[in-house]
């Protein structure tokens, strides 16, 4: 029998098997077959990683900003030289189309390192002499050994969104990728070796959330956690860290409105709405999964949107023409299907999709589902209130501006929103009224890494990006001097 690749830990600059020698199966979502083994690490591996990160901290935090930035640039360059290899691995491990893994995931991972190298080099502190006898100025220190936990939808993209600013600020880190998608985090270890990153600065531990994740979060000497994942997990982490006053950044779930007014540029809107509904199989926290369309253009929008959805190619992630690949896991596919199954009960109508696409035999056991459009008139129903996190959108007609604002805000989530209108006053007015962290007007998911990123309500606490990440990954101190 073929020996399966073992995805093992990266501690103190070396690849190490988990101390308990336990492994979990790793599946290829397109074939449904086990193709590698992931270390099922536990407390002992986290403790080892902590010692390594703690020992590396004094030297790393004392390096000049220029020196640390140079390492980040080097990591970016090496990653870039291996972009095809990483894109192939990400697509194979996660199920997403290879073209997307290359153009979005790995490209953005490279950019994360370059961006935060630049951000730290260009960062300036503040000073104030409000009273001529006194000078106030700020200084920053890294936090120490920081815990970084990431989800499965954008595996390397979101992990490096945390690693890059954390180490740029002089921290050392213990990372945990999702147990469903650990492959590119495992490969990153080799890039860090080639970049000569000092041993122990970045440690990567593979394993489950209840085991490794929980150990990192509850570790008494880890003062800060940056977590991206589900809202329920975020609640658990908040309850564990609160009594220790750990610094916490939580980027959680979303159920974002996409509001389309009568005066929208429908060509642009439909092209972008196809992406904001189904990109990455709809497994992006920012997807606009609740579509609201104003009544005068509802019929035209629907007809054109369904047509455009029919044209999407669902299937082999390795095919460069594929638009929608496989869902990450069988468990997640079942969750998506369970929502489609309740459509009738919720008096919603499936307008397109809802079933498995016809694919070659090799994908028979793969986790595929067609992009699905569901008509709903009830903003309170589960399909419109709960995060499905798959290629499933609801579509709802609205009459007046006030009605749609009320529906858009009447939800526990508050991550992002999209508005389509050519009316500038309306765009500004509604952007202010929507209760969420980001509003896109006539575009979607255009990311400038400087801007604050995060959510309100159950979508999380804190902001990351540019100076907001520097704020999170450092402790700021004010010093007041009397002349
Ligand atoms: P998840 O919460 O199940 O897992 C996320 C990570 O947390 C994984 O690494 C997991 O192993 C770990 N984990 C699980 N239980 C833990 C525990 N008790 N203690 C510590 N760590 C634990 O989320 P997921 O299913 O991997 O990801 C999907 C979710 O992530 C969706 O809700 C999506 O909206 C959200 N997400 C949010 C953003 C954002 O920026 N707001 C971005 C991407 C994904």
Short mmCIF file of C-alpha atoms and ligand atoms in Angstrom, two decimals:
data_model
loop_
_atom_site.label_atom_id
_atom_site.label_comp_id
_atom_site.label_asym_id
_atom_site.label_seq_id
_atom_site.Cartn_x
_atom_site.Cartn_y
_atom_site.Cartn_z
CA UNK A 1 0.00 0.00 0.00
CA UNK A 2 1.14 3.52 -0.82
CA UNK A 3 2.70 5.29 2.16
CA UNK A 4 0.75 8.47 2.91
CA UNK A 5 2.49 11.82 3.42
CA UNK A 6 2.61 12.74 7.08
CA UNK A 7 1.78 16.35 7.86
CA UNK A 8 3.80 16.91 11.01
CA UNK A 9 4.64 19.75 13.37
CA UNK A 10 7.18 22.50 12.80
CA UNK A 11 8.86 23.37 16.09
CA UNK A 12 12.09 25.28 16.68
CA UNK A 13 12.88 25.28 12.97
CA UNK A 14 12.52 21.51 12.60
CA UNK A 15 9.86 19.09 11.45
CA UNK A 16 8.84 16.86 14.36
CA UNK A 17 6.37 14.00 14.68
CA UNK A 18 3.71 14.49 17.36
CA UNK A 19 5.02 13.13 20.65
CA UNK A 20 2.04 10.75 20.98
CA UNK A 21 2.58 9.49 17.37
CA UNK A 22 -1.16 9.84 16.71
CA UNK A 23 -2.51 10.86 13.31
CA UNK A 24 -5.84 11.74 11.74
CA UNK A 25 -6.88 11.10 8.15
CA UNK A 26 -6.75 13.93 5.65
CA UNK A 27 -9.19 13.75 2.72
CA UNK A 28 -9.01 15.06 -0.82
CA UNK A 29 -12.45 16.72 -1.10
CA UNK A 30 -12.74 16.11 -4.87
CA UNK A 31 -12.30 12.32 -4.64
CA UNK A 32 -13.40 11.74 -1.03
CA UNK A 33 -10.25 9.67 -0.54
CA UNK A 34 -7.69 9.80 2.26
CA UNK A 35 -4.44 11.12 0.83
CA UNK A 36 -2.38 12.10 3.85
CA UNK A 37 -2.12 11.84 7.61
CA UNK A 38 -2.20 14.85 9.91
CA UNK A 39 -0.45 14.91 13.27
CA UNK A 40 -3.06 14.68 16.02
CA UNK A 41 -0.92 16.67 18.44
CA UNK A 42 -1.72 17.47 22.05
CA UNK A 43 -0.62 19.44 25.12
CA UNK A 44 2.93 18.03 25.04
CA UNK A 45 3.57 19.37 21.53
CA UNK A 46 2.08 22.75 22.43
CA UNK A 47 4.32 22.89 25.52
CA UNK A 48 7.36 22.11 23.37
CA UNK A 49 6.35 24.80 20.89
CA UNK A 50 5.91 27.25 23.75
CA UNK A 51 9.44 26.62 25.06
CA UNK A 52 10.83 27.08 21.57
CA UNK A 53 8.87 30.32 20.99
CA UNK A 54 9.81 31.65 24.44
CA UNK A 55 13.52 30.96 23.90
CA UNK A 56 13.45 32.67 20.51
CA UNK A 57 11.67 35.76 21.81
CA UNK A 58 14.51 37.88 23.30
CA UNK A 59 16.72 37.75 20.22
CA UNK A 60 13.87 38.16 17.77
CA UNK A 61 12.21 41.05 19.57
CA UNK A 62 15.57 42.82 19.85
CA UNK A 63 16.24 42.71 16.14
CA UNK A 64 15.83 46.00 14.34
CA UNK A 65 12.66 46.56 12.37
CA UNK A 66 14.75 46.53 9.18
CA UNK A 67 16.15 43.11 10.04
CA UNK A 68 12.73 41.64 10.75
CA UNK A 69 11.30 43.19 7.57
CA UNK A 70 14.10 41.59 5.54
CA UNK A 71 13.04 38.13 6.75
CA UNK A 72 9.45 38.81 5.73
CA UNK A 73 10.52 39.96 2.26
CA UNK A 74 12.64 36.82 1.91
CA UNK A 75 9.75 34.55 2.93
CA UNK A 76 7.53 36.31 0.35
CA UNK A 77 10.14 35.86 -2.40
CA UNK A 78 10.57 32.13 -1.71
CA UNK A 79 6.81 31.59 -1.56
CA UNK A 80 6.44 33.43 -4.84
CA UNK A 81 9.06 31.24 -6.50
CA UNK A 82 6.95 28.22 -5.45
CA UNK A 83 3.51 29.63 -6.20
CA UNK A 84 2.44 26.79 -8.52
CA UNK A 85 3.41 24.09 -6.06
CA UNK A 86 1.57 25.84 -3.21
CA UNK A 87 -1.50 26.54 -5.37
CA UNK A 88 -1.71 22.90 -6.40
CA UNK A 89 -1.41 21.75 -2.80
CA UNK A 90 -4.02 24.23 -1.54
CA UNK A 91 -6.49 23.22 -4.22
CA UNK A 92 -5.94 19.50 -3.63
CA UNK A 93 -6.29 19.85 0.13
CA UNK A 94 -9.20 22.30 0.29
CA UNK A 95 -11.21 21.49 -2.85
CA UNK A 96 -11.10 24.98 -4.38
CA UNK A 97 -10.30 25.52 -8.08
CA UNK A 98 -6.56 25.60 -8.74
CA UNK A 99 -6.89 28.90 -10.64
CA UNK A 100 -8.42 30.49 -7.54
CA UNK A 101 -5.80 29.00 -5.22
CA UNK A 102 -3.13 30.61 -7.39
CA UNK A 103 -4.74 33.97 -8.13
CA UNK A 104 -6.23 34.52 -4.68
CA UNK A 105 -4.90 32.31 -1.87
CA UNK A 106 -1.20 32.04 -2.55
CA UNK A 107 -0.89 35.44 -4.20
CA UNK A 108 -2.46 37.01 -1.12
CA UNK A 109 -0.24 34.94 1.24
CA UNK A 110 2.84 36.37 -0.53
CA UNK A 111 1.34 39.84 -0.32
CA UNK A 112 0.65 39.43 3.42
CA UNK A 113 4.39 39.06 4.10
CA UNK A 114 5.39 41.93 1.77
CA UNK A 115 2.65 44.21 3.04
CA UNK A 116 3.52 43.80 6.74
CA UNK A 117 7.26 44.11 6.06
CA UNK A 118 6.42 47.49 4.51
CA UNK A 119 3.87 48.39 7.19
CA UNK A 120 6.34 47.89 10.02
CA UNK A 121 9.06 49.83 8.20
CA UNK A 122 6.73 52.76 7.60
CA UNK A 123 5.07 52.75 10.99
CA UNK A 124 5.47 55.95 13.01
CA UNK A 125 4.73 56.54 16.68
CA UNK A 126 2.86 59.58 18.00
CA UNK A 127 3.84 62.38 20.31
CA UNK A 128 1.93 65.24 21.86
CA UNK A 129 2.98 68.34 23.78
CA UNK A 130 -0.46 69.70 24.64
CA UNK A 131 1.14 71.64 27.47
CA UNK A 132 4.47 73.23 26.63
CA UNK A 133 6.01 71.89 29.82
CA UNK A 134 5.28 68.27 28.98
CA UNK A 135 6.02 65.91 26.13
CA UNK A 136 4.00 62.72 25.69
CA UNK A 137 5.18 60.05 23.31
CA UNK A 138 4.23 56.46 22.66
CA UNK A 139 6.43 53.40 22.48
CA UNK A 140 5.53 49.80 21.65
CA UNK A 141 6.60 46.37 22.77
CA UNK A 142 5.73 43.01 21.29
CA UNK A 143 3.27 40.95 23.34
CA UNK A 144 5.42 37.81 23.68
CA UNK A 145 4.43 34.35 22.46
CA UNK A 146 1.18 34.77 20.54
CA UNK A 147 -1.35 32.06 19.59
CA UNK A 148 -2.72 32.12 16.02
CA UNK A 149 -5.65 29.90 15.03
CA UNK A 150 -7.08 29.79 11.51
CA UNK A 151 -9.97 28.11 9.64
CA UNK A 152 -10.17 25.89 6.54
CA UNK A 153 -11.69 28.17 3.91
CA UNK A 154 -8.63 30.28 3.05
CA UNK A 155 -5.95 28.17 4.70
CA UNK A 156 -2.57 29.79 3.97
CA UNK A 157 -4.10 33.19 3.17
CA UNK A 158 -5.60 33.60 6.65
CA UNK A 159 -2.75 31.96 8.55
CA UNK A 160 -0.19 34.30 6.96
CA UNK A 161 -2.54 37.26 7.58
CA UNK A 162 -1.73 36.54 11.24
CA UNK A 163 1.88 35.27 11.10
CA UNK A 164 3.21 38.22 9.06
CA UNK A 165 2.10 41.09 11.34
CA UNK A 166 2.72 39.08 14.53
CA UNK A 167 6.37 38.35 13.76
CA UNK A 168 6.93 41.74 12.08
CA UNK A 169 6.02 43.31 15.44
CA UNK A 170 8.65 41.19 17.22
CA UNK A 171 6.45 38.45 18.69
CA UNK A 172 7.15 34.76 18.34
CA UNK A 173 4.18 32.56 17.50
CA UNK A 174 2.47 29.21 17.86
CA UNK A 175 0.10 28.62 14.96
CA UNK A 176 -2.62 26.10 14.46
CA UNK A 177 -4.10 25.63 10.99
CA UNK A 178 -7.42 23.86 10.59
CA UNK A 179 -7.18 20.08 10.85
CA UNK A 180 -9.13 19.96 7.55
CA UNK A 181 -6.53 21.95 5.62
CA UNK A 182 -3.06 21.75 7.16
CA UNK A 183 -1.01 20.96 4.04
CA UNK A 184 0.17 24.42 2.98
CA UNK A 185 0.93 25.38 6.61
CA UNK A 186 3.11 22.26 6.73
CA UNK A 187 4.85 23.32 3.49
CA UNK A 188 5.37 26.82 4.87
CA UNK A 189 7.81 25.36 7.43
CA UNK A 190 10.21 24.57 4.59
CA UNK A 191 9.94 28.14 3.27
CA UNK A 192 10.80 29.46 6.75
CA UNK A 193 13.86 27.18 6.87
CA UNK A 194 15.00 28.38 3.42
CA UNK A 195 14.49 32.00 4.51
CA UNK A 196 16.71 31.30 7.56
CA UNK A 197 14.04 32.59 9.90
CA UNK A 198 15.59 32.14 13.36
CA UNK A 199 14.52 28.89 15.00
CA UNK A 200 11.48 29.11 17.25
CA UNK A 201 10.09 32.38 15.83
CA UNK A 202 7.26 30.56 14.07
CA UNK A 203 6.03 27.19 15.33
CA UNK A 204 3.20 25.33 13.62
CA UNK A 205 1.24 22.64 15.46
CA UNK A 206 -1.18 20.36 13.65
CA UNK A 207 -4.23 18.86 15.29
CA UNK A 208 -7.81 19.39 16.33
CA UNK A 209 -9.41 22.45 17.87
CA UNK A 210 -10.59 20.68 21.00
CA UNK A 211 -7.06 19.46 21.60
CA UNK A 212 -4.32 21.71 20.20
CA UNK A 213 -6.52 24.81 19.77
CA UNK A 214 -7.81 24.57 23.31
CA UNK A 215 -4.27 24.09 24.70
CA UNK A 216 -3.03 27.22 22.93
CA UNK A 217 -6.01 29.29 24.03
CA UNK A 218 -5.84 28.21 27.66
CA UNK A 219 -2.03 28.27 27.95
CA UNK A 220 -1.29 30.47 30.99
CA UNK A 221 1.78 32.12 29.43
CA UNK A 222 0.29 33.02 26.06
CA UNK A 223 -1.01 36.60 26.46
CA UNK A 224 -2.83 37.03 23.13
CA UNK A 225 -4.86 35.01 20.67
CA UNK A 226 -5.79 35.92 17.13
CA UNK A 227 -8.59 33.62 15.99
CA UNK A 228 -10.49 33.34 12.73
CA UNK A 229 -13.28 30.81 12.60
CA UNK A 230 -16.87 30.11 13.57
CA UNK A 231 -18.90 32.22 16.00
CA UNK A 232 -19.53 29.30 18.41
CA UNK A 233 -15.79 28.56 18.65
CA UNK A 234 -15.18 32.28 19.16
CA UNK A 235 -17.60 32.24 22.11
CA UNK A 236 -15.76 29.30 23.67
CA UNK A 237 -12.40 31.03 23.20
CA UNK A 238 -13.73 34.31 24.65
CA UNK A 239 -15.02 32.50 27.72
CA UNK A 240 -11.67 30.74 28.30
CA UNK A 241 -9.50 33.81 27.76
CA UNK A 242 -11.63 36.46 29.54
CA UNK A 243 -10.65 35.53 33.14
CA UNK A 244 -6.97 35.83 32.13
CA UNK A 245 -7.51 39.20 30.38
CA UNK A 246 -5.80 37.89 27.28
CA UNK A 247 -5.74 40.18 24.29
CA UNK A 248 -8.18 38.74 21.80
CA UNK A 249 -8.94 39.30 18.15
CA UNK A 250 -11.96 37.37 16.88
CA UNK A 251 -12.83 37.26 13.18
CA UNK A 252 -16.02 35.21 13.10
CA UNK A 253 -18.95 34.23 10.91
CA UNK A 254 -20.98 36.34 8.52
CA UNK A 255 -24.34 36.36 6.75
CA UNK A 256 -23.92 39.42 4.64
CA UNK A 257 -26.58 41.38 2.76
CA UNK A 258 -26.12 42.22 -0.92
CA UNK A 259 -28.58 45.07 -1.61
CA UNK A 260 -29.44 45.83 -5.22
CA UNK A 261 -31.39 48.99 -6.03
CA UNK A 262 -33.44 49.78 -9.14
CA UNK A 263 -30.73 52.10 -10.47
CA UNK A 264 -27.87 49.57 -10.19
CA UNK A 265 -25.57 48.96 -13.14
CA UNK A 266 -26.91 45.45 -13.68
CA UNK A 267 -24.05 44.22 -15.88
CA UNK A 268 -21.44 44.99 -13.21
CA UNK A 269 -23.79 43.92 -10.45
CA UNK A 270 -24.55 40.47 -11.91
CA UNK A 271 -20.90 39.73 -12.72
CA UNK A 272 -19.86 40.63 -9.20
CA UNK A 273 -22.87 39.01 -7.52
CA UNK A 274 -21.94 35.70 -9.14
CA UNK A 275 -18.56 36.01 -7.40
CA UNK A 276 -19.90 37.31 -4.09
CA UNK A 277 -22.38 34.43 -4.00
CA UNK A 278 -20.27 31.48 -5.15
CA UNK A 279 -16.54 32.27 -5.08
CA UNK A 280 -14.57 29.59 -3.23
CA UNK A 281 -17.79 27.47 -3.18
CA UNK A 282 -19.39 30.25 -1.12
CA UNK A 283 -16.97 29.38 1.67
CA UNK A 284 -15.88 32.97 2.35
CA UNK A 285 -17.04 34.79 5.45
CA UNK A 286 -17.62 37.89 3.27
CA UNK A 287 -19.91 36.25 0.71
CA UNK A 288 -23.14 38.15 0.16
CA UNK A 289 -25.41 35.22 0.90
CA UNK A 290 -28.58 37.31 1.43
CA UNK A 291 -29.48 39.04 -1.84
CA UNK A 292 -32.13 41.77 -1.66
CA UNK A 293 -33.41 43.15 -4.98
CA UNK A 294 -35.69 46.17 -5.43
CA UNK A 295 -39.04 45.29 -6.97
CA UNK A 296 -38.79 47.07 -10.36
CA UNK A 297 -35.71 45.12 -11.43
CA UNK A 298 -36.38 41.91 -9.51
CA UNK A 299 -37.62 39.83 -12.49
CA UNK A 300 -34.86 40.97 -14.83
CA UNK A 301 -32.17 40.45 -12.19
CA UNK A 302 -33.44 36.99 -11.34
CA UNK A 303 -33.57 35.82 -14.94
CA UNK A 304 -30.05 37.05 -15.69
CA UNK A 305 -28.60 35.87 -12.38
CA UNK A 306 -29.97 32.34 -12.83
CA UNK A 307 -28.63 32.23 -16.39
CA UNK A 308 -25.17 33.32 -15.24
CA UNK A 309 -25.26 30.71 -12.45
CA UNK A 310 -26.16 27.97 -14.96
CA UNK A 311 -23.01 28.85 -16.89
CA UNK A 312 -20.70 28.20 -13.94
CA UNK A 313 -18.53 25.12 -14.30
CA UNK A 314 -18.72 22.90 -11.24
CA UNK A 315 -16.26 20.05 -10.89
CA UNK A 316 -12.59 19.08 -11.11
CA UNK A 317 -10.60 21.63 -9.09
CA UNK A 318 -7.54 20.82 -11.23
CA UNK A 319 -9.24 22.06 -14.39
CA UNK A 320 -8.27 25.71 -14.90
CA UNK A 321 -11.73 26.50 -16.27
CA UNK A 322 -13.57 25.27 -13.17
CA UNK A 323 -15.49 27.96 -11.27
CA UNK A 324 -16.76 25.90 -8.33
CA UNK A 325 -14.76 23.04 -6.86
CA UNK A 326 -15.50 20.63 -4.04
CA UNK A 327 -16.82 21.47 -0.58
CA UNK A 328 -14.08 21.10 2.02
CA UNK A 329 -15.38 18.02 3.85
CA UNK A 330 -18.21 15.51 3.90
CA UNK A 331 -19.31 16.88 7.25
CA UNK A 332 -19.58 20.41 5.83
CA UNK A 333 -21.35 19.20 2.69
CA UNK A 334 -23.94 17.52 4.92
CA UNK A 335 -24.41 20.77 6.82
CA UNK A 336 -25.04 22.66 3.56
CA UNK A 337 -27.48 19.99 2.37
CA UNK A 338 -29.34 20.11 5.67
CA UNK A 339 -30.12 23.79 5.00
CA UNK A 340 -31.27 23.07 1.44
CA UNK A 341 -33.49 20.32 2.86
CA UNK A 342 -35.37 22.74 5.12
CA UNK A 343 -36.24 25.13 2.25
CA UNK A 344 -39.70 23.65 1.71
CA UNK A 345 -40.49 23.60 5.41
CA UNK A 346 -39.50 27.27 5.60
CA UNK A 347 -41.82 28.04 2.65
CA UNK A 348 -38.84 28.96 0.49
CA UNK A 349 -38.52 27.96 -3.16
CA UNK A 350 -35.37 26.49 -4.71
CA UNK A 351 -35.00 28.37 -7.99
CA UNK A 352 -31.77 26.74 -9.09
CA UNK A 353 -29.43 23.97 -7.91
CA UNK A 354 -29.81 22.19 -4.58
CA UNK A 355 -28.47 18.90 -5.94
CA UNK A 356 -25.25 17.20 -6.95
CA UNK A 357 -23.77 17.99 -10.38
CA UNK A 358 -23.19 15.19 -12.90
CA UNK A 359 -19.49 14.46 -12.81
CA UNK A 360 -17.01 11.79 -13.92
CA UNK A 361 -16.70 8.56 -11.99
CA UNK A 362 -13.48 9.72 -10.29
CA UNK A 363 -15.52 12.38 -8.45
CA UNK A 364 -18.36 10.07 -7.43
CA UNK A 365 -17.37 10.17 -3.75
CA UNK A 366 -16.31 13.83 -3.88
CA UNK A 367 -18.12 16.55 -1.95
CA UNK A 368 -19.84 18.52 -4.72
CA UNK A 369 -23.02 20.54 -4.83
CA UNK A 370 -24.44 22.84 -7.48
CA UNK A 371 -24.64 26.57 -6.77
CA UNK A 372 -28.06 27.07 -5.25
CA UNK A 373 -30.49 30.00 -5.37
CA UNK A 374 -33.42 30.03 -2.95
CA UNK A 375 -36.31 32.49 -3.03
CA UNK A 376 -37.40 33.63 0.41
CA UNK A 377 -39.90 36.19 1.66
CA UNK A 378 -39.29 35.65 5.33
CA UNK A 379 -36.28 37.41 6.82
CA UNK A 380 -36.77 35.50 10.08
CA UNK A 381 -36.37 32.03 8.57
CA UNK A 382 -33.26 29.97 9.34
CA UNK A 383 -32.09 30.09 5.74
CA UNK A 384 -31.86 33.86 6.02
CA UNK A 385 -30.56 34.08 9.57
CA UNK A 386 -27.96 31.31 9.93
CA UNK A 387 -24.56 31.07 8.27
CA UNK A 388 -24.60 28.22 5.72
CA UNK A 389 -21.08 28.91 4.40
CA UNK A 390 -21.58 27.19 1.07
CA UNK A 391 -22.71 28.01 -2.49
CA UNK A 392 -26.23 28.85 -1.35
CA UNK A 393 -27.88 32.27 -1.54
CA UNK A 394 -31.35 33.52 -0.69
CA UNK A 395 -33.04 36.11 -2.85
CA UNK A 396 -35.69 38.48 -1.52
CA UNK A 397 -37.69 41.28 -3.15
CA UNK A 398 -37.94 44.66 -1.39
CA UNK A 399 -39.92 47.85 -1.98
CA UNK A 400 -38.44 50.77 -0.05
CA UNK A 401 -35.00 51.72 1.24
CA UNK A 402 -36.13 51.61 4.88
CA UNK A 403 -37.51 48.07 4.54
CA UNK A 404 -34.25 46.71 3.22
CA UNK A 405 -32.12 48.44 5.85
CA UNK A 406 -34.28 46.94 8.55
CA UNK A 407 -33.99 43.43 7.06
CA UNK A 408 -30.25 43.80 6.46
CA UNK A 409 -29.61 44.76 10.09
CA UNK A 410 -32.12 42.33 11.61
CA UNK A 411 -29.59 39.54 12.14
CA UNK A 412 -27.02 38.52 14.75
CA UNK A 413 -24.09 38.93 12.34
CA UNK A 414 -22.39 42.14 11.21
CA UNK A 415 -19.36 41.40 9.07
CA UNK A 416 -19.90 43.14 5.72
CA UNK A 417 -22.50 44.39 3.24
CA UNK A 418 -22.65 45.28 -0.44
CA UNK A 419 -24.83 47.99 -2.00
CA UNK A 420 -25.55 48.46 -5.71
CA UNK A 421 -26.77 51.92 -6.68
CA UNK A 422 -25.71 54.80 -8.94
CA UNK A 423 -27.16 57.28 -6.45
CA UNK A 424 -24.26 58.74 -4.49
CA UNK A 425 -26.34 60.18 -1.64
CA UNK A 426 -28.10 56.89 -1.14
CA UNK A 427 -24.78 55.02 -1.14
CA UNK A 428 -23.40 57.23 1.63
CA UNK A 429 -26.64 57.29 3.61
CA UNK A 430 -27.10 53.52 3.66
CA UNK A 431 -23.43 52.77 4.25
CA UNK A 432 -23.70 54.72 7.51
CA UNK A 433 -26.89 52.90 8.54
CA UNK A 434 -25.72 49.33 8.00
CA UNK A 435 -24.49 47.65 11.16
CA UNK A 436 -21.31 45.88 10.00
CA UNK A 437 -17.53 46.24 9.73
CA UNK A 438 -17.18 46.79 5.96
CA UNK A 439 -19.52 48.16 3.27
CA UNK A 440 -18.72 47.75 -0.41
CA UNK A 441 -20.53 50.07 -2.83
CA UNK A 442 -20.68 48.79 -6.43
CA UNK A 443 -17.91 46.26 -5.75
CA UNK A 444 -17.17 43.31 -3.52
CA UNK A 445 -14.16 42.02 -1.58
CA UNK A 446 -11.76 44.63 -2.88
CA UNK A 447 -9.15 44.35 -0.17
CA UNK A 448 -6.71 47.08 0.76
CA UNK A 449 -4.64 45.60 3.59
CA UNK A 450 -4.32 48.99 5.30
CA UNK A 451 -8.01 49.36 6.11
CA UNK A 452 -9.64 48.07 9.32
CA UNK A 453 -11.04 44.58 8.86
CA UNK A 454 -13.44 42.95 11.31
CA UNK A 455 -17.06 42.61 12.31
CA UNK A 456 -19.73 43.84 14.69
CA UNK A 457 -22.18 41.73 16.77
CA UNK A 458 -21.58 37.96 16.42
CA UNK A 459 -19.08 38.52 13.62
CA UNK A 460 -16.31 39.25 16.06
CA UNK A 461 -14.38 41.79 18.06
CA UNK A 462 -11.39 43.88 17.11
CA UNK A 463 -9.97 45.02 13.81
CA UNK A 464 -6.93 43.80 11.91
CA UNK A 465 -5.13 45.23 8.88
CA UNK A 466 -2.33 47.83 8.59
CA UNK A 467 -1.92 49.85 11.78
CA UNK A 468 -4.83 47.96 13.37
CA UNK A 469 -2.79 44.75 13.24
CA UNK A 470 0.21 46.60 14.66
CA UNK A 471 -2.05 47.82 17.47
CA UNK A 472 -3.21 44.29 18.16
CA UNK A 473 0.20 42.59 18.09
CA UNK A 474 1.92 45.16 20.34
CA UNK A 475 1.40 46.71 23.75
CA UNK A 476 1.49 50.50 23.51
CA UNK A 477 2.85 52.66 26.29
CA UNK A 478 2.62 56.41 26.81
CA UNK A 479 5.62 58.20 28.32
CA UNK A 480 5.13 61.68 29.73
CA UNK A 481 8.25 63.84 30.27
CA UNK A 482 8.38 67.15 32.12
CA UNK A 483 10.83 69.57 30.55
P1 LIG B 1 -14.04 26.58 13.40
O1 LIG B 1 -14.40 27.59 14.42
O2 LIG B 1 -14.66 25.26 13.47
O3 LIG B 1 -12.47 26.32 13.39
C1 LIG B 1 -11.52 27.37 13.23
C2 LIG B 1 -10.22 26.96 13.88
O4 LIG B 1 -10.43 26.89 15.29
C3 LIG B 1 -9.71 25.59 13.46
O5 LIG B 1 -8.31 25.63 13.38
C4 LIG B 1 -10.18 24.71 14.59
O6 LIG B 1 -9.41 23.54 14.74
C5 LIG B 1 -10.00 25.63 15.78
N1 LIG B 1 -10.82 25.31 16.95
C6 LIG B 1 -11.99 24.62 17.00
N2 LIG B 1 -12.41 24.52 18.28
C7 LIG B 1 -11.51 25.17 19.04
C8 LIG B 1 -11.39 25.42 20.44
N3 LIG B 1 -12.30 24.99 21.33
N4 LIG B 1 -10.33 26.14 20.88
C9 LIG B 1 -9.42 26.61 20.01
N5 LIG B 1 -9.46 26.38 18.69
C10 LIG B 1 -10.50 25.68 18.20
O7 LIG B 1 -14.29 27.29 11.99
P2 LIG B 1 -14.14 26.64 10.57
O8 LIG B 1 -15.31 25.74 10.36
O9 LIG B 1 -12.77 26.13 10.39
O10 LIG B 1 -14.28 27.93 9.63
C11 LIG B 1 -15.47 28.43 9.15
C12 LIG B 1 -15.90 29.64 9.95
O11 LIG B 1 -14.88 30.64 9.92
C13 LIG B 1 -17.12 30.31 9.35
O12 LIG B 1 -18.01 30.63 10.38
C14 LIG B 1 -16.57 31.58 8.72
O13 LIG B 1 -17.48 32.64 8.61
C15 LIG B 1 -15.46 31.90 9.65
N6 LIG B 1 -14.49 32.79 9.01
C16 LIG B 1 -14.44 34.09 9.41
C17 LIG B 1 -13.56 34.97 8.79
C18 LIG B 1 -13.48 36.40 9.19
O14 LIG B 1 -12.50 37.06 8.83
N7 LIG B 1 -14.43 36.93 9.93
C19 LIG B 1 -12.73 34.49 7.77
C20 LIG B 1 -12.82 33.15 7.40
C21 LIG B 1 -13.70 32.31 8.04
#
